Tab-separated table of N, CA and C in Angstrom:
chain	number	residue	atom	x	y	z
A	9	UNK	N	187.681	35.535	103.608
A	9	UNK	CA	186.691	34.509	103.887
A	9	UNK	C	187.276	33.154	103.492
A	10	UNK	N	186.875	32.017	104.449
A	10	UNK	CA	187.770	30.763	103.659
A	10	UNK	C	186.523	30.183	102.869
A	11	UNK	N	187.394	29.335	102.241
A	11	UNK	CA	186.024	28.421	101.536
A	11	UNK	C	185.562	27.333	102.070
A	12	UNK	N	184.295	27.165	101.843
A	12	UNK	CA	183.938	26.174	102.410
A	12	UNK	C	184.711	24.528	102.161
A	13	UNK	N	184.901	24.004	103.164
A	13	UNK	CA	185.284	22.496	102.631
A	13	UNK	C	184.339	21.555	102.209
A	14	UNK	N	184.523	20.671	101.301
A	14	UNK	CA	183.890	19.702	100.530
A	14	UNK	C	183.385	18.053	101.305
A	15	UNK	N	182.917	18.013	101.783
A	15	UNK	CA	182.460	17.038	102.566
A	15	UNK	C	181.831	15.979	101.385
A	16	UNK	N	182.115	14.629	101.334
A	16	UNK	CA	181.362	14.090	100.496
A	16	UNK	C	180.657	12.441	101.572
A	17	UNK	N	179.555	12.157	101.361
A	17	UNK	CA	178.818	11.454	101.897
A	17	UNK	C	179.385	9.864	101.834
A	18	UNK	N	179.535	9.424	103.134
A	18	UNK	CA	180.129	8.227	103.792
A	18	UNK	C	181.521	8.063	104.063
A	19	UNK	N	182.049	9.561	103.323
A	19	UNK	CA	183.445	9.398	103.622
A	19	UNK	C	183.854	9.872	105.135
A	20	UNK	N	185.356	9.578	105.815
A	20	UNK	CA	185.171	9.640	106.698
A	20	UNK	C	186.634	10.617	106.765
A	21	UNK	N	186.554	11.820	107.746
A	21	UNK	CA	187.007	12.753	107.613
A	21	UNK	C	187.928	13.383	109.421
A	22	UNK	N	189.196	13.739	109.125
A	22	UNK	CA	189.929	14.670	110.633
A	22	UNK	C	189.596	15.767	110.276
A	23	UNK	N	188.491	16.068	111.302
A	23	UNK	CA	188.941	17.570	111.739
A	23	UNK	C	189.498	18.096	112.787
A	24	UNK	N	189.951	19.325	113.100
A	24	UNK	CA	190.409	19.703	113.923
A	24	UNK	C	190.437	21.094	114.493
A	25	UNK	N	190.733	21.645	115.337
A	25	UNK	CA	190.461	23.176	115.071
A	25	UNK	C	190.695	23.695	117.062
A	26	UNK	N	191.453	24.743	116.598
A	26	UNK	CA	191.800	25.585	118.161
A	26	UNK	C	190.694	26.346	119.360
A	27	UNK	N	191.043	26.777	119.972
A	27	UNK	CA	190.930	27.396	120.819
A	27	UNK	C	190.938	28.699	120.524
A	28	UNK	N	190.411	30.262	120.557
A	28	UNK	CA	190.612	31.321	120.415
A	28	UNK	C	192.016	31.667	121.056
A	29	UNK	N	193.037	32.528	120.526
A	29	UNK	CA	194.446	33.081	121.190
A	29	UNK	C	195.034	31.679	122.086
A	30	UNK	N	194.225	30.428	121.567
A	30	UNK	CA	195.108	29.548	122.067
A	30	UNK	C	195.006	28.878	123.316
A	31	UNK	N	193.847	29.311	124.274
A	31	UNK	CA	193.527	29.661	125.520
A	31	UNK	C	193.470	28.063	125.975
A	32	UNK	N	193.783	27.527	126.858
A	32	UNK	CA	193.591	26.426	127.708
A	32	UNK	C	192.211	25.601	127.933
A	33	UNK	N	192.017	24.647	127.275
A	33	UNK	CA	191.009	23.715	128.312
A	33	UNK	C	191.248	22.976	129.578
A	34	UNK	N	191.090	23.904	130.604
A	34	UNK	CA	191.353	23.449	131.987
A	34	UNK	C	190.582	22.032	131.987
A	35	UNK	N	191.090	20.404	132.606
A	35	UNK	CA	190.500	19.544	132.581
A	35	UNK	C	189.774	19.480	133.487
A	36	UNK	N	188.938	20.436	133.808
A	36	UNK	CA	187.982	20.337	135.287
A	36	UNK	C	186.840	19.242	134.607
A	37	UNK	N	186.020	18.676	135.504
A	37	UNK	CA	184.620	17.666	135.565
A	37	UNK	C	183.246	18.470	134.720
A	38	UNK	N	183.544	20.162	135.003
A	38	UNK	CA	182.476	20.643	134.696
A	38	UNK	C	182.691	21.097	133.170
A	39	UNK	N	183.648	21.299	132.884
A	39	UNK	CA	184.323	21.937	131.370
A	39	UNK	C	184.053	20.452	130.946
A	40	UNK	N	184.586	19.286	131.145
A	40	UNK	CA	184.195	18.331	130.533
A	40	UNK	C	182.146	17.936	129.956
A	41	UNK	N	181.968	18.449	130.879
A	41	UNK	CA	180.131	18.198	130.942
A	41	UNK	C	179.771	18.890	129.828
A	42	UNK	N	180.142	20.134	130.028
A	42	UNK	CA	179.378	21.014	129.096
A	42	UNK	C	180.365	20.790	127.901
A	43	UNK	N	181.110	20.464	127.273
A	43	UNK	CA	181.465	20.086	125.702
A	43	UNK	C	181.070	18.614	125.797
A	44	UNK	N	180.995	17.624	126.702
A	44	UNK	CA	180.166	16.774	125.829
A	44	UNK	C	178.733	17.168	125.618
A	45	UNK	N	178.352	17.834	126.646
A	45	UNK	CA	176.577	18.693	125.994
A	45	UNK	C	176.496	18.958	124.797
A	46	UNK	N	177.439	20.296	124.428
A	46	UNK	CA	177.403	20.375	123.191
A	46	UNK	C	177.588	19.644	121.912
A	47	UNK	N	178.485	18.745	122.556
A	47	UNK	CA	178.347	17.109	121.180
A	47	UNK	C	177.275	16.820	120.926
A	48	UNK	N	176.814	16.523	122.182
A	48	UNK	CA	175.272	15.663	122.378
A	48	UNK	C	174.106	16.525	121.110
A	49	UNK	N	173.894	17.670	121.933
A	49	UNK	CA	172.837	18.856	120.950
A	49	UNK	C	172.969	18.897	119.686
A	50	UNK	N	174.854	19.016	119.183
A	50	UNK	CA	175.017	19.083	117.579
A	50	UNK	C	174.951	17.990	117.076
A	51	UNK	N	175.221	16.656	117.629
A	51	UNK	CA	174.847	15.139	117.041
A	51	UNK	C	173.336	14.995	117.206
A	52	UNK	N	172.327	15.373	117.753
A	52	UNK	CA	171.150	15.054	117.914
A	52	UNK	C	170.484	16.322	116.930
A	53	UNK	N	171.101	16.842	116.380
A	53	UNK	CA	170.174	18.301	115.168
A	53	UNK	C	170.900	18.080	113.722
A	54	UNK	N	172.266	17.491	113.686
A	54	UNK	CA	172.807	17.081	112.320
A	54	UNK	C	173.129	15.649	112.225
A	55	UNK	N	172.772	15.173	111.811
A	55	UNK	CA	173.277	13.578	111.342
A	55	UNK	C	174.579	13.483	111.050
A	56	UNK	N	175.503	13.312	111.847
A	56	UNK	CA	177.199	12.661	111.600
A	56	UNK	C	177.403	11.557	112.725
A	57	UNK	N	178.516	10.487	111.938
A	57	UNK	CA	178.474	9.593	113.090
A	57	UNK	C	179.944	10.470	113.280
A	58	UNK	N	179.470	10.398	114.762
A	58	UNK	CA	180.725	10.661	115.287
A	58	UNK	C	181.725	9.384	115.377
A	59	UNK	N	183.207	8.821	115.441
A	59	UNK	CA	183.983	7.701	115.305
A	59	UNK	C	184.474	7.983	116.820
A	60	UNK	N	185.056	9.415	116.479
A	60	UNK	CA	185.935	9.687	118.031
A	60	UNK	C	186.071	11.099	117.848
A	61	UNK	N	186.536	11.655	119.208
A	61	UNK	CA	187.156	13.042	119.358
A	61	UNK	C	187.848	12.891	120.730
A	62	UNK	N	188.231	13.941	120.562
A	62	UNK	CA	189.566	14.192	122.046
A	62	UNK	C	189.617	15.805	122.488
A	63	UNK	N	189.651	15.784	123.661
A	63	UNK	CA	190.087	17.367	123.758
A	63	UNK	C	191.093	17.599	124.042
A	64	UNK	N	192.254	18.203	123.526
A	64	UNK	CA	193.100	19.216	123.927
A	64	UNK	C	193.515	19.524	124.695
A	65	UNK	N	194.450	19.840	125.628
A	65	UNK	CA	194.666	21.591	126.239
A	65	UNK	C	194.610	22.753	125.448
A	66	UNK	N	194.463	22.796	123.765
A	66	UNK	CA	193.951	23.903	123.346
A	66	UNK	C	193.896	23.707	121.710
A	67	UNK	N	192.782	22.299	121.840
A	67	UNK	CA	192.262	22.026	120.806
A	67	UNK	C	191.449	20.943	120.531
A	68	UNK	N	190.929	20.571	119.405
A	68	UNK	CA	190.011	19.548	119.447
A	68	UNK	C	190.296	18.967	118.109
A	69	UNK	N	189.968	17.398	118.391
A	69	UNK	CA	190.413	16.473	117.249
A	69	UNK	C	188.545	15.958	117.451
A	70	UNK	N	188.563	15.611	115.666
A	70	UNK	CA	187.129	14.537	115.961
A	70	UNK	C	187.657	13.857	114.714
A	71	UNK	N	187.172	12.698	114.422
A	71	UNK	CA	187.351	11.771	113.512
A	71	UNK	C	185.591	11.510	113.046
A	72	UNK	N	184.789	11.733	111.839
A	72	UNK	CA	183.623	11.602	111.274
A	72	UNK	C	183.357	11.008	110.336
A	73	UNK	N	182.057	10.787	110.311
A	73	UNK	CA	181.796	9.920	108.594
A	73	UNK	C	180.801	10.699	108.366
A	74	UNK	N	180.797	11.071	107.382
A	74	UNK	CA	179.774	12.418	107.140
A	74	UNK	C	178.833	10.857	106.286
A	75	UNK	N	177.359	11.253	106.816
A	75	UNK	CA	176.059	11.118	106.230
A	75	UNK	C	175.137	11.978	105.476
A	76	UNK	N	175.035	13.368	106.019
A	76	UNK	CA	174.578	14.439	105.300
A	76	UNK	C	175.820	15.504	104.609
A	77	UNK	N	176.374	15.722	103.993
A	77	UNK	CA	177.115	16.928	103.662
A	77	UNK	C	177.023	17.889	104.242
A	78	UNK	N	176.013	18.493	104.036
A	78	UNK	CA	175.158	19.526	104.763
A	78	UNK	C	175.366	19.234	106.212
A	79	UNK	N	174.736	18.329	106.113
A	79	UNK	CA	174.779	18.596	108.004
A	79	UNK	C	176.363	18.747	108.576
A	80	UNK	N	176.958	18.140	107.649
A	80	UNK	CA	178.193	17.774	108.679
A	80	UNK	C	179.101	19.340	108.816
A	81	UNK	N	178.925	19.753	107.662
A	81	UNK	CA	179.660	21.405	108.237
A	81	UNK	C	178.543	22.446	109.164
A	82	UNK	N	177.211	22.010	109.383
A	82	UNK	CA	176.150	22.719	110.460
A	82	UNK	C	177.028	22.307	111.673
A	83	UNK	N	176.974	21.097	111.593
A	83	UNK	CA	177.149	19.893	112.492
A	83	UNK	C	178.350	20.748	113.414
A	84	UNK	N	179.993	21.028	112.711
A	84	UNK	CA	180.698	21.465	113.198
A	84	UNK	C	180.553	22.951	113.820
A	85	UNK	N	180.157	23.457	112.936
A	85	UNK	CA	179.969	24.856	113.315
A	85	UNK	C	178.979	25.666	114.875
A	86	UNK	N	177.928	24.515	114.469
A	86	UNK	CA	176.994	24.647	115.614
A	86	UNK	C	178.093	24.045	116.877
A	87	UNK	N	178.213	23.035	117.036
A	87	UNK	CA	179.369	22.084	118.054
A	87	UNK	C	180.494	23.640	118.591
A	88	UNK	N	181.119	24.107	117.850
A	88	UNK	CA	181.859	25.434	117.863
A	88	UNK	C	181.164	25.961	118.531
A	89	UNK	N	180.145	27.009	118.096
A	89	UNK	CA	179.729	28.127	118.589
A	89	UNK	C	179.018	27.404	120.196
A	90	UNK	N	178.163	26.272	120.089
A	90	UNK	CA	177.859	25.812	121.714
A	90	UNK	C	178.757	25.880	122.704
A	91	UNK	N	179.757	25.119	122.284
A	91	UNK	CA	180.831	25.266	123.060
A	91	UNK	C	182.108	26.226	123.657
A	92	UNK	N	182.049	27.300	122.790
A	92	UNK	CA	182.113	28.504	123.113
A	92	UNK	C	181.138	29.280	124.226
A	93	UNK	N	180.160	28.987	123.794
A	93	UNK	CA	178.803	29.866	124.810
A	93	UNK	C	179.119	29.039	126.014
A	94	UNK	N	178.765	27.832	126.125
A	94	UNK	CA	178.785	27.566	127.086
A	94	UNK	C	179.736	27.655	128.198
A	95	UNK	N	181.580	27.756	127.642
A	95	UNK	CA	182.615	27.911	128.186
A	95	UNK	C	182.914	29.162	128.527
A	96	UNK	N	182.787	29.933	127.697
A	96	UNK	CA	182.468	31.591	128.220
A	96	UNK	C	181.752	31.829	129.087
A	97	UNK	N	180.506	31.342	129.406
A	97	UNK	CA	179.427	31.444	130.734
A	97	UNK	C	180.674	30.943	132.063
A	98	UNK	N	180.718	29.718	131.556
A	98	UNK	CA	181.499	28.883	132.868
A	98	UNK	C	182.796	29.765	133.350
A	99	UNK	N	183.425	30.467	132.265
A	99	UNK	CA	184.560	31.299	132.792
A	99	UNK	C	184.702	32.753	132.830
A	100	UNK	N	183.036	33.212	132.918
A	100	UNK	CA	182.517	34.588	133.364
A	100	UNK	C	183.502	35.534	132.161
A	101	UNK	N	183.653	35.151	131.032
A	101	UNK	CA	183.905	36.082	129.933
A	101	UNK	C	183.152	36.696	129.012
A	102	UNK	N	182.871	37.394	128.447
A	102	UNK	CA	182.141	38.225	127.625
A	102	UNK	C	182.208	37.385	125.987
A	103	UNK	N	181.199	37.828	125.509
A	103	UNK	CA	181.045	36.906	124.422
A	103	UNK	C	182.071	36.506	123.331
A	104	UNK	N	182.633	35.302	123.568
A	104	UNK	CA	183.508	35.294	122.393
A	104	UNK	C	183.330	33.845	121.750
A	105	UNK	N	184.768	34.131	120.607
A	105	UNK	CA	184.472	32.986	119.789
A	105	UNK	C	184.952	31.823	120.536
């Protein structure tokens, strides 16, 4: 299990984090839609300012200023798992991370 990371309030923080086995973000119009959706949903349920992010071909950068502690590791996690669901639908795969 990892440990949780320490988020402390107003500081401003890189995260970053892959793709399952590494897998490609094809730059299609519609893959773009649905991960900014999922920004949208996890910035509108946890309080972080977002600064910036970028996508990948098989990864994601965001740059944050955490306001809640709390929220800001929901914040990521939820952002993760949306964006998973939703990209798995779009590429007719079975549920993954």
């Amino acid at each position: 299990m990892r440990n949780r990371r320490l988020f402390l309030s107003g500081y401003v923080y890189f995260i970053a984090f892959r793709t399952e086995e590494g897998l490609p973000f094809v730059p299609l119009r519609s893959m773009n839609m649905l991960i900014q959706s999922a920004l949208a949903r996890a910035r509108a349920l946890y309080p972080v300012q977002l600064i910036a992010f970028t996508v990948e071909p098989n990864h994601v950068h965001m740059l944050l200023r955490v306001i809640d502690p709390e929220a800001t590791s929901r914040f990521i996690g939820y952002f993760k798992a949306e964006s998973a669901n939703y990209l798995n639908r779009l590429l007719g795969r079975r549920q993954r991370t």
